CSV table of C-alpha atoms and ligand atoms in Angstrom, one decimal:
chain,number,residue,atom,x,y,z
A,1,UNK,CA,-58.5,21.5,34.2
A,2,UNK,CA,-54.7,21.6,33.6
A,3,UNK,CA,-55.4,22.1,29.8
A,4,UNK,CA,-57.9,24.9,30.6
A,5,UNK,CA,-55.2,26.8,32.6
A,6,UNK,CA,-52.6,26.2,29.9
A,7,UNK,CA,-55.0,27.7,27.3
A,8,UNK,CA,-55.2,30.8,29.5
A,9,UNK,CA,-51.4,31.1,29.4
A,10,UNK,CA,-51.0,29.9,33.0
A,11,UNK,CA,-48.2,27.5,33.6
A,12,UNK,CA,-48.1,25.0,36.5
A,13,UNK,CA,-45.2,23.5,38.4
A,14,UNK,CA,-45.0,19.7,38.5
A,15,UNK,CA,-46.2,19.5,42.1
A,16,UNK,CA,-49.1,21.9,41.3
A,17,UNK,CA,-50.1,19.6,38.4
A,18,UNK,CA,-50.0,16.5,40.7
A,19,UNK,CA,-52.0,18.3,43.3
A,20,UNK,CA,-54.7,19.4,40.8
A,21,UNK,CA,-55.1,15.8,39.5
A,22,UNK,CA,-56.7,14.9,42.8
A,23,UNK,CA,-58.3,18.3,43.6
A,24,UNK,CA,-60.2,19.7,40.6
A,25,UNK,CA,-63.3,21.8,40.5
A,26,UNK,CA,-64.6,24.7,38.4
A,27,UNK,CA,-64.6,26.9,41.6
A,28,UNK,CA,-60.8,26.2,42.0
A,29,UNK,CA,-60.1,26.9,38.3
A,30,UNK,CA,-61.8,30.3,38.7
A,31,UNK,CA,-59.7,31.1,41.8
A,32,UNK,CA,-56.4,30.1,40.1
A,33,UNK,CA,-57.2,32.4,37.1
A,34,UNK,CA,-58.0,35.2,39.6
A,35,UNK,CA,-54.5,34.9,41.0
A,36,UNK,CA,-53.2,36.4,37.7
A,37,UNK,CA,-49.9,34.6,38.1
A,38,UNK,CA,-48.1,33.2,35.0
A,39,UNK,CA,-46.5,30.3,37.0
A,40,UNK,CA,-48.6,28.7,39.7
A,41,UNK,CA,-47.1,26.4,42.3
A,42,UNK,CA,-48.8,24.0,44.8
A,43,UNK,CA,-48.2,26.5,47.6
A,44,UNK,CA,-50.3,29.0,45.6
A,45,UNK,CA,-53.2,26.6,45.1
A,46,UNK,CA,-53.5,24.9,48.5
A,47,UNK,CA,-54.8,28.0,50.4
A,48,UNK,CA,-57.5,28.3,47.7
A,49,UNK,CA,-59.1,25.1,48.7
A,50,UNK,CA,-61.9,25.4,51.2
A,51,UNK,CA,-61.5,22.8,54.0
A,52,UNK,CA,-64.4,20.5,54.1
A,53,UNK,CA,-67.0,21.3,56.7
A,54,UNK,CA,-65.8,19.8,59.9
A,55,UNK,CA,-68.7,18.3,61.8
A,56,UNK,CA,-69.5,20.3,64.9
A,57,UNK,CA,-73.1,19.3,65.2
A,58,UNK,CA,-73.7,17.8,68.6
A,59,UNK,CA,-76.0,14.9,69.2
A,60,UNK,CA,-78.6,15.9,71.7
A,61,UNK,CA,-78.2,14.1,75.1
A,62,UNK,CA,-74.7,12.9,74.3
A,63,UNK,CA,-72.3,13.9,77.1
A,64,UNK,CA,-69.0,12.2,76.5
A,65,UNK,CA,-67.1,11.5,79.7
A,66,UNK,CA,-63.8,11.6,77.7
A,67,UNK,CA,-64.3,15.4,77.3
A,68,UNK,CA,-63.9,15.9,81.0
A,69,UNK,CA,-60.3,14.5,81.2
A,70,UNK,CA,-57.0,15.7,80.0
A,71,UNK,CA,-55.1,13.2,77.9
A,72,UNK,CA,-52.2,11.3,79.5
A,73,UNK,CA,-49.8,10.2,76.8
A,74,UNK,CA,-46.2,9.4,77.7
A,75,UNK,CA,-44.0,8.5,74.7
A,76,UNK,CA,-40.8,6.4,75.3
A,77,UNK,CA,-38.5,7.8,72.6
A,78,UNK,CA,-35.6,5.6,73.5
A,79,UNK,CA,-36.6,2.9,71.1
A,80,UNK,CA,-38.1,5.0,68.3
A,81,UNK,CA,-35.8,5.4,65.3
A,82,UNK,CA,-37.3,8.8,64.3
A,83,UNK,CA,-34.5,11.3,63.9
A,84,UNK,CA,-31.8,8.8,65.0
A,85,UNK,CA,-31.1,6.7,61.9
A,86,UNK,CA,-27.3,6.5,61.6
A,87,UNK,CA,-26.7,3.5,59.4
A,88,UNK,CA,-25.0,3.5,56.0
A,89,UNK,CA,-25.8,-0.2,55.5
A,90,UNK,CA,-22.1,-1.2,55.7
A,91,UNK,CA,-20.6,-4.4,57.2
A,92,UNK,CA,-19.8,-2.6,60.4
A,93,UNK,CA,-23.5,-1.6,60.8
A,94,UNK,CA,-24.6,-5.2,60.4
A,95,UNK,CA,-22.0,-6.3,63.0
A,96,UNK,CA,-23.2,-3.7,65.5
A,97,UNK,CA,-26.8,-4.4,64.8
A,98,UNK,CA,-26.5,-8.2,65.5
A,99,UNK,CA,-24.2,-7.6,68.4
A,100,UNK,CA,-26.7,-5.2,70.0
A,101,UNK,CA,-29.5,-7.7,69.4
A,102,UNK,CA,-27.5,-10.6,70.8
A,103,UNK,CA,-26.4,-8.7,73.9
A,104,UNK,CA,-29.8,-7.4,74.8
A,105,UNK,CA,-31.7,-10.7,74.2
A,106,UNK,CA,-28.8,-12.6,75.8
A,107,UNK,CA,-29.2,-10.4,78.9
A,108,UNK,CA,-32.9,-11.4,79.1
A,109,UNK,CA,-31.9,-15.1,78.8
A,110,UNK,CA,-29.2,-14.8,81.5
A,111,UNK,CA,-31.8,-13.4,83.9
A,112,UNK,CA,-34.3,-16.2,83.2
A,113,UNK,CA,-31.7,-19.1,83.4
A,114,UNK,CA,-31.1,-21.2,86.5
A,115,UNK,CA,-27.6,-22.4,85.5
A,116,UNK,CA,-24.8,-19.9,84.6
A,117,UNK,CA,-24.1,-20.0,80.9
A,118,UNK,CA,-20.9,-21.1,79.3
A,119,UNK,CA,-19.3,-19.4,76.3
A,120,UNK,CA,-18.8,-21.5,73.2
A,121,UNK,CA,-15.0,-21.1,73.4
A,122,UNK,CA,-15.2,-22.8,76.8
A,123,UNK,CA,-17.6,-25.6,75.9
A,124,UNK,CA,-14.9,-28.2,75.2
A,125,UNK,CA,-13.6,-27.9,78.8
A,126,UNK,CA,-17.0,-29.4,79.9
A,127,UNK,CA,-16.9,-32.7,78.1
A,128,UNK,CA,-19.6,-35.1,79.3
A,129,UNK,CA,-21.0,-32.3,81.5
A,130,UNK,CA,-24.3,-30.5,81.2
A,131,UNK,CA,-23.9,-26.8,80.0
A,132,UNK,CA,-26.2,-23.9,79.2
A,133,UNK,CA,-25.3,-21.8,76.2
A,134,UNK,CA,-26.8,-18.5,74.9
A,135,UNK,CA,-26.5,-18.4,71.2
A,136,UNK,CA,-27.7,-17.1,67.8
A,137,UNK,CA,-28.9,-19.8,65.4
A,138,UNK,CA,-26.9,-19.8,62.1
A,139,UNK,CA,-28.4,-22.8,60.5
A,140,UNK,CA,-31.0,-25.6,61.1
A,141,UNK,CA,-31.4,-28.8,59.1
A,142,UNK,CA,-33.0,-32.2,59.5
A,143,UNK,CA,-30.7,-35.2,59.2
A,144,UNK,CA,-31.7,-38.5,57.5
A,145,UNK,CA,-32.4,-40.0,60.9
A,146,UNK,CA,-34.9,-37.3,61.7
A,147,UNK,CA,-32.7,-35.5,64.1
A,148,UNK,CA,-32.3,-31.7,64.0
A,149,UNK,CA,-28.8,-30.3,63.6
A,150,UNK,CA,-28.2,-26.6,64.5
A,151,UNK,CA,-25.2,-24.5,64.0
A,152,UNK,CA,-25.0,-21.8,66.6
A,153,UNK,CA,-22.8,-18.9,67.4
A,154,UNK,CA,-21.9,-16.5,70.2
A,155,UNK,CA,-19.3,-13.8,70.5
A,156,UNK,CA,-16.5,-16.4,71.1
A,157,UNK,CA,-17.2,-19.0,68.4
A,158,UNK,CA,-19.5,-21.5,66.8
A,159,UNK,CA,-20.7,-25.0,67.8
A,160,UNK,CA,-23.0,-27.7,66.6
A,161,UNK,CA,-26.1,-28.8,68.5
A,162,UNK,CA,-28.1,-31.9,68.0
A,163,UNK,CA,-31.8,-32.4,68.9
A,164,UNK,CA,-32.2,-36.1,68.7
A,165,UNK,CA,-35.6,-37.6,67.7
A,166,UNK,CA,-37.1,-40.2,70.0
A,167,UNK,CA,-40.5,-40.8,71.5
A,168,UNK,CA,-39.0,-39.9,74.9
A,169,UNK,CA,-38.2,-36.3,73.9
A,170,UNK,CA,-41.1,-35.3,71.7
A,171,UNK,CA,-41.5,-32.1,73.8
A,172,UNK,CA,-38.1,-30.8,73.0
A,173,UNK,CA,-38.4,-31.8,69.4
A,174,UNK,CA,-41.6,-29.8,69.1
A,175,UNK,CA,-39.9,-26.8,70.6
A,176,UNK,CA,-36.9,-27.2,68.3
A,177,UNK,CA,-39.1,-27.2,65.2
A,178,UNK,CA,-40.2,-23.7,66.1
A,179,UNK,CA,-36.6,-22.4,66.0
A,180,UNK,CA,-36.0,-20.0,63.2
A,181,UNK,CA,-32.7,-18.6,61.8
A,182,UNK,CA,-31.2,-15.8,63.8
A,183,UNK,CA,-33.2,-16.8,66.9
A,184,UNK,CA,-31.4,-15.9,70.1
A,185,UNK,CA,-32.0,-18.8,72.4
A,186,UNK,CA,-30.5,-20.6,75.4
A,187,UNK,CA,-29.8,-24.3,75.0
A,188,UNK,CA,-29.1,-26.7,77.9
A,189,UNK,CA,-27.5,-30.0,77.0
A,190,UNK,CA,-24.7,-32.5,77.4
A,191,UNK,CA,-21.3,-31.9,75.7
A,192,UNK,CA,-20.4,-35.0,73.6
A,193,UNK,CA,-17.8,-33.6,71.2
A,194,UNK,CA,-18.2,-32.4,68.5
A,195,UNK,CA,-21.9,-31.8,69.5
A,196,UNK,CA,-24.0,-30.6,72.4
A,197,UNK,CA,-27.0,-32.9,72.8
A,198,UNK,CA,-29.9,-30.6,73.5
A,199,UNK,CA,-32.1,-31.3,76.5
A,200,UNK,CA,-33.9,-27.9,76.7
A,201,UNK,CA,-34.4,-24.8,74.6
A,202,UNK,CA,-35.6,-21.4,75.9
A,203,UNK,CA,-36.5,-18.2,74.2
A,204,UNK,CA,-36.1,-14.8,76.0
A,205,UNK,CA,-39.9,-14.8,76.8
A,206,UNK,CA,-42.1,-12.5,78.9
A,207,UNK,CA,-42.1,-12.9,82.6
A,208,UNK,CA,-44.7,-15.5,83.6
A,209,UNK,CA,-46.6,-13.3,86.1
A,210,UNK,CA,-47.3,-9.6,85.8
A,211,UNK,CA,-49.9,-7.5,87.4
A,212,UNK,CA,-52.6,-6.3,85.1
A,213,UNK,CA,-52.4,-2.5,84.7
A,214,UNK,CA,-55.7,-0.7,84.7
A,215,UNK,CA,-56.4,3.0,84.4
A,216,UNK,CA,-58.0,5.2,87.2
A,217,UNK,CA,-60.2,7.1,84.8
A,218,UNK,CA,-63.1,5.4,83.0
A,219,UNK,CA,-61.7,6.0,79.5
A,220,UNK,CA,-61.3,3.8,76.4
A,221,UNK,CA,-58.9,3.4,73.5
A,222,UNK,CA,-59.8,2.4,70.0
A,223,UNK,CA,-57.3,0.4,67.9
A,224,UNK,CA,-57.2,1.0,64.1
A,225,UNK,CA,-54.8,0.0,61.3
A,226,UNK,CA,-54.7,-0.4,57.5
A,227,UNK,CA,-57.2,2.3,56.6
A,228,UNK,CA,-55.6,2.6,53.2
A,229,UNK,CA,-56.9,6.0,52.3
A,230,UNK,CA,-56.6,6.5,48.5
A,231,UNK,CA,-57.4,2.8,47.6
A,232,UNK,CA,-60.4,2.0,45.5
A,233,UNK,CA,-61.2,-0.6,48.1
A,234,UNK,CA,-61.2,1.9,51.0
A,235,UNK,CA,-64.5,1.5,52.8
A,236,UNK,CA,-65.3,5.2,53.5
A,237,UNK,CA,-68.9,4.6,54.4
A,238,UNK,CA,-67.9,2.3,57.2
A,239,UNK,CA,-65.3,4.7,58.5
A,240,UNK,CA,-67.9,7.4,58.5
A,241,UNK,CA,-70.2,5.1,60.5
A,242,UNK,CA,-67.3,4.8,63.0
A,243,UNK,CA,-66.8,8.6,63.3
A,244,UNK,CA,-70.6,9.0,63.6
A,245,UNK,CA,-70.6,6.5,66.5
A,246,UNK,CA,-67.8,8.5,68.2
A,247,UNK,CA,-70.2,11.6,68.0
A,248,UNK,CA,-72.8,9.7,69.8
A,249,UNK,CA,-75.0,8.7,66.8
A,250,UNK,CA,-75.8,5.0,67.2
A,251,UNK,CA,-75.7,2.2,69.7
A,252,UNK,CA,-73.4,1.9,72.7
A,253,UNK,CA,-73.3,5.6,73.3
A,254,UNK,CA,-71.8,5.3,76.8
A,255,UNK,CA,-68.8,3.4,75.4
A,256,UNK,CA,-68.5,5.9,72.5
A,257,UNK,CA,-68.3,8.7,75.1
A,258,UNK,CA,-65.4,7.0,76.9
A,259,UNK,CA,-63.1,7.0,73.8
A,260,UNK,CA,-60.2,9.3,74.6
A,261,UNK,CA,-57.5,7.7,72.4
A,262,UNK,CA,-57.1,6.2,68.9
A,263,UNK,CA,-54.0,4.2,68.2
A,264,UNK,CA,-53.3,3.6,64.5
A,265,UNK,CA,-50.8,0.9,63.6
A,266,UNK,CA,-49.8,1.8,60.0
A,267,UNK,CA,-50.9,1.6,56.4
A,268,UNK,CA,-52.7,4.9,56.9
A,269,UNK,CA,-52.8,5.3,53.1
A,270,UNK,CA,-52.5,2.9,50.2
A,271,UNK,CA,-49.4,4.7,49.0
A,272,UNK,CA,-47.9,5.0,45.5
A,273,UNK,CA,-45.8,2.4,43.7
A,274,UNK,CA,-46.0,-0.1,46.6
A,275,UNK,CA,-46.5,-3.0,44.2
A,276,UNK,CA,-46.4,-3.3,40.4
A,277,UNK,CA,-49.4,-1.7,38.6
A,278,UNK,CA,-50.8,-0.3,41.8
A,279,UNK,CA,-52.2,2.7,39.9
A,280,UNK,CA,-55.2,0.6,38.7
A,281,UNK,CA,-56.2,0.1,42.4
A,282,UNK,CA,-55.9,3.7,43.4
A,283,UNK,CA,-58.7,6.2,43.6
A,284,UNK,CA,-56.3,9.0,44.6
A,285,UNK,CA,-53.1,8.8,42.7
A,286,UNK,CA,-51.4,11.6,44.7
A,287,UNK,CA,-49.7,10.8,48.0
A,288,UNK,CA,-50.6,14.3,49.4
A,289,UNK,CA,-54.2,13.8,48.4
A,290,UNK,CA,-54.2,10.4,50.2
A,291,UNK,CA,-52.8,12.0,53.5
A,292,UNK,CA,-55.2,14.9,53.1
A,293,UNK,CA,-58.0,12.3,53.5
A,294,UNK,CA,-56.4,11.3,56.7
A,295,UNK,CA,-56.1,14.9,57.9
A,296,UNK,CA,-59.9,15.3,57.1
A,297,UNK,CA,-60.6,12.1,59.1
A,298,UNK,CA,-58.7,13.4,62.1
A,299,UNK,CA,-60.5,16.7,61.9
A,300,UNK,CA,-63.9,15.0,61.7
A,301,UNK,CA,-63.2,13.3,65.1
A,302,UNK,CA,-64.5,14.8,68.4
A,303,UNK,CA,-61.9,17.4,69.4
A,304,UNK,CA,-61.1,15.8,72.8
A,305,UNK,CA,-59.9,12.6,71.2
A,306,UNK,CA,-56.1,12.1,70.9
A,307,UNK,CA,-54.7,10.2,67.8
A,308,UNK,CA,-51.4,8.3,67.9
A,309,UNK,CA,-50.3,7.3,64.4
A,310,UNK,CA,-47.4,5.1,63.2
A,311,UNK,CA,-46.4,4.1,59.6
A,312,UNK,CA,-46.7,0.8,57.8
A,313,UNK,CA,-45.2,-0.6,54.6
A,314,UNK,CA,-47.8,1.4,52.5
A,315,UNK,CA,-46.9,4.7,54.0
A,316,UNK,CA,-44.6,7.4,52.6
A,317,UNK,CA,-41.5,6.8,54.7
A,318,UNK,CA,-38.6,4.5,54.1
A,319,UNK,CA,-39.8,0.9,53.4
A,320,UNK,CA,-37.2,-0.8,55.7
A,321,UNK,CA,-38.0,-1.2,59.4
A,322,UNK,CA,-37.6,0.4,61.8
A,323,UNK,CA,-39.5,3.3,60.1
A,324,UNK,CA,-39.4,6.9,61.2
A,325,UNK,CA,-42.6,8.8,62.0
A,326,UNK,CA,-44.7,10.4,59.3
A,327,UNK,CA,-43.7,14.1,59.1
A,328,UNK,CA,-45.6,17.3,59.0
A,329,UNK,CA,-45.2,17.4,55.2
A,330,UNK,CA,-47.6,14.5,55.1
A,331,UNK,CA,-49.9,14.9,58.1
A,332,UNK,CA,-50.9,18.4,59.1
A,333,UNK,CA,-53.6,17.4,61.6
A,334,UNK,CA,-52.9,17.5,65.3
A,335,UNK,CA,-51.7,13.9,66.1
A,336,UNK,CA,-48.9,12.2,68.0
A,337,UNK,CA,-46.9,10.8,65.1
A,338,UNK,CA,-44.4,8.1,66.1
A,339,UNK,CA,-42.0,5.6,64.4
A,340,UNK,CA,-42.7,1.9,63.7
A,341,UNK,CA,-42.2,0.3,66.1
A,342,UNK,CA,-42.6,2.5,69.1
A,343,UNK,CA,-43.7,2.5,72.7
A,344,UNK,CA,-46.0,4.8,74.7
A,345,UNK,CA,-48.3,4.7,77.7
A,346,UNK,CA,-51.9,5.9,77.8
A,347,UNK,CA,-53.2,6.5,81.3
A,348,UNK,CA,-50.2,4.6,82.6
A,349,UNK,CA,-50.9,1.5,80.4
A,350,UNK,CA,-47.8,0.5,78.4
A,351,UNK,CA,-48.3,0.1,74.7
A,352,UNK,CA,-46.1,-1.5,72.1
A,353,UNK,CA,-47.1,-0.7,68.5
A,354,UNK,CA,-45.7,-2.4,65.4
A,355,UNK,CA,-47.2,-2.5,61.9
A,356,UNK,CA,-46.5,-6.2,61.5
A,357,UNK,CA,-44.7,-6.3,58.1
A,358,UNK,CA,-42.7,-9.3,59.3
A,359,UNK,CA,-45.8,-11.3,60.0
A,360,UNK,CA,-45.5,-12.7,56.4
A,361,UNK,CA,-42.1,-14.2,56.9
A,362,UNK,CA,-43.0,-15.5,60.4
A,363,UNK,CA,-46.0,-17.4,58.9
A,364,UNK,CA,-43.9,-18.9,56.2
A,365,UNK,CA,-41.2,-20.0,58.6
A,366,UNK,CA,-42.9,-21.3,61.8
A,367,UNK,CA,-45.2,-24.3,61.8
A,368,UNK,CA,-48.9,-23.9,62.8
A,369,UNK,CA,-49.0,-20.1,62.0
A,370,UNK,CA,-51.5,-18.7,59.5
A,371,UNK,CA,-53.2,-15.5,58.3
A,372,UNK,CA,-56.3,-16.6,60.1
A,373,UNK,CA,-54.7,-16.0,63.5
A,374,UNK,CA,-52.3,-13.0,63.5
A,375,UNK,CA,-52.5,-13.0,67.3
A,376,UNK,CA,-50.5,-16.3,67.3
A,377,UNK,CA,-47.7,-14.7,65.3
A,378,UNK,CA,-47.8,-11.8,67.8
A,379,UNK,CA,-47.3,-14.2,70.7
A,380,UNK,CA,-44.2,-15.6,68.8
A,381,UNK,CA,-42.8,-12.0,68.8
A,382,UNK,CA,-43.3,-11.6,72.5
A,383,UNK,CA,-41.8,-15.0,73.2
A,384,UNK,CA,-38.7,-14.0,71.2
A,385,UNK,CA,-38.8,-10.4,72.5
A,386,UNK,CA,-38.2,-9.4,68.9
A,387,UNK,CA,-40.5,-8.0,66.2
A,388,UNK,CA,-38.6,-9.2,63.1
A,389,UNK,CA,-36.5,-12.1,64.1
A,390,UNK,CA,-35.8,-13.5,60.6
A,391,UNK,CA,-33.2,-11.3,59.0
A,392,UNK,CA,-34.0,-10.9,55.3
A,393,UNK,CA,-37.6,-12.1,55.7
A,394,UNK,CA,-38.6,-8.5,55.1
A,395,UNK,CA,-36.5,-5.3,54.6
A,396,UNK,CA,-34.6,-4.4,57.8
A,397,UNK,CA,-32.3,-1.4,58.1
A,398,UNK,CA,-29.3,-2.5,60.2
A,399,UNK,CA,-29.2,0.4,62.7
A,400,UNK,CA,-26.5,0.1,65.3
A,401,UNK,CA,-29.2,-0.3,67.9
A,402,UNK,CA,-31.7,-3.0,67.1
A,403,UNK,CA,-35.0,-1.1,67.5
A,404,UNK,CA,-37.0,-4.3,66.9
A,405,UNK,CA,-36.1,-5.8,70.3
A,406,UNK,CA,-39.0,-5.8,72.7
A,407,UNK,CA,-37.2,-4.2,75.6
A,408,UNK,CA,-40.1,-3.9,78.1
A,409,UNK,CA,-43.0,-6.3,78.4
A,410,UNK,CA,-46.0,-4.2,77.2
A,411,UNK,CA,-49.5,-4.2,78.7
A,412,UNK,CA,-51.0,-3.9,75.2
A,413,UNK,CA,-49.3,-5.0,72.0
A,414,UNK,CA,-51.0,-3.6,68.9
A,415,UNK,CA,-50.3,-4.6,65.3
A,416,UNK,CA,-52.0,-4.6,61.9
A,417,UNK,CA,-50.8,-5.4,58.3
A,418,UNK,CA,-52.8,-8.7,57.7
A,419,UNK,CA,-56.2,-7.0,57.7
A,420,UNK,CA,-57.6,-9.6,60.0
A,421,UNK,CA,-58.7,-9.0,63.6
A,422,UNK,CA,-57.2,-11.2,66.2
A,423,UNK,CA,-56.9,-11.1,69.9
A,424,UNK,CA,-55.4,-13.0,72.8
A,425,UNK,CA,-53.9,-12.7,76.2
A,426,UNK,CA,-50.3,-13.8,76.7
A,427,UNK,CA,-48.5,-13.7,80.0
A,428,UNK,CA,-50.2,-10.5,81.1
A,429,UNK,CA,-50.1,-8.8,77.7
A,430,UNK,CA,-53.3,-8.0,75.7
A,431,UNK,CA,-52.5,-8.8,72.1
A,432,UNK,CA,-54.6,-6.9,69.5
A,433,UNK,CA,-54.5,-7.1,65.7
A,434,UNK,CA,-56.9,-4.4,64.6
A,435,UNK,CA,-58.0,-5.4,61.1
A,436,UNK,CA,-58.7,-2.9,58.4
A,437,UNK,CA,-61.0,-0.4,56.6
A,438,UNK,CA,-60.1,-1.8,53.1
A,439,UNK,CA,-62.2,-4.3,51.3
A,440,UNK,CA,-60.8,-7.5,49.9
A,441,UNK,CA,-58.2,-6.7,47.2
A,442,UNK,CA,-57.6,-8.7,44.0
A,443,UNK,CA,-54.3,-9.8,45.4
A,444,UNK,CA,-56.1,-11.1,48.5
A,445,UNK,CA,-58.7,-12.9,46.4
A,446,UNK,CA,-55.8,-14.7,44.6
A,447,UNK,CA,-54.2,-15.6,48.0
A,448,UNK,CA,-57.5,-16.8,49.3
A,449,UNK,CA,-57.2,-14.3,52.2
A,450,UNK,CA,-60.5,-13.0,53.6
A,451,UNK,CA,-60.0,-9.8,55.5
A,452,UNK,CA,-62.3,-8.6,58.4
A,453,UNK,CA,-63.0,-4.9,57.5
A,454,UNK,CA,-64.7,-2.4,59.8
A,455,UNK,CA,-64.4,-4.5,62.9
A,456,UNK,CA,-63.1,-2.0,65.6
A,457,UNK,CA,-61.6,-3.1,68.9
A,458,UNK,CA,-62.4,-0.8,71.8
A,459,UNK,CA,-60.6,-1.3,75.1
A,460,UNK,CA,-62.1,0.0,78.4
A,461,UNK,CA,-59.0,0.8,80.4
A,462,UNK,CA,-60.5,1.0,83.8
A,463,UNK,CA,-62.1,-2.5,83.6
A,464,UNK,CA,-59.6,-4.3,81.2
A,465,UNK,CA,-62.5,-5.0,78.9
A,466,UNK,CA,-62.0,-5.4,75.1
A,467,UNK,CA,-65.0,-5.2,72.8
A,468,UNK,CA,-65.2,-5.3,69.0
A,469,UNK,CA,-67.8,-3.2,67.2
A,470,UNK,CA,-68.8,-4.0,63.7
A,471,UNK,CA,-69.4,-0.9,61.6
A,472,UNK,CA,-70.7,-2.8,58.6
A,473,UNK,CA,-74.0,-3.1,60.3
B,501,FE2,FE1,-52.4,-3.0,55.1
B,502,FE2,FE1,-49.1,-3.5,55.7
């Protein structure tokens, strides 16, 4: 098509060429020629494309209750990096970042502790006494005798901590094995210089008891992630089955009619240049074309449904976390676009949404975690009150405020990234990993990773009921 235009003496700007690679038709060619412009840009072409027919056909007898209610979305912008990135990646930014993390997690540990804590500079004044210290873990290694040796730090200095191995303290040894670098923890133990002999280890944790928050209105939220628009493996027919279901075509119509919100935890599109030779896996090789598929998806939804969307590592914002929201240049549909991570409440139910990029480094660092059970990784985040505890495990931008700290215990914690559905309840938080709409990729075949596509979790907010619908069948 580009050649045909050139032959007619019409030149195209680079962005117009890119755009035409994913949007070509004889009809469009004719309209461009009719413009009678010697140089045509993307802005000239876009208005010429007819929007695909948005489904307005109503299913007879389908009266969705969600249509009767106004949406109630409250966004907590305090811990969303969008528009607030200040870092230049310098040493001072790293120092502020870790200080902020240490202070905020330390505050949580102070609240939970029985004994007042002692700073590392003062530990030596407590020889042969029991102390409680709040520290960041600098290093961890196993000694020849099977003990664990930790080097820890606070604002006043460093110290060494020993977790000694014996059959009488298996419980603490088990806990200590779960310690990862940069963990902020409280250690209680006896001071036997030059060591503290650990007797207990605590993470910042969620409070043990919290009241379950339910909504007044009988509405539901759907959790999606990892749709990967643009990928050859994108399962469009199953996503269509899902939107058909929302329009009342299919089983469980009553539940479909309750859906008022859709929360999307990143990897909206497959992206461009995310990994080497990705082009061969792409159906749409233009990033705008990929997001246009998302716009079309949003427009195909019932008009009373509100969509909240956040980016993931495949999306077209910066790769390092925290990530800012996807802008209007990419998504023109009417959605609430937020950063990754971010917090919002729906009908008064507090949500924490995070794509889950650091799940990979968590699985490789903590014993007993696997891709089969992403929900277990999510519990580790909640326990640590941090969404990317291992610095350097994945790309983190050292903002002066650590946006990855879990400041408030959420009622619902939603992630994606591993393409595998997983759910659990942890100390009053409903934990959801929402799977994918992408089929198994070659990379996943090599890894032996089997995704669970088209399995959609739906949460009835009035009753606290979570169901998973399978759109493959
Ligand atoms: Fe993904
Ligand atoms: Fe991802």
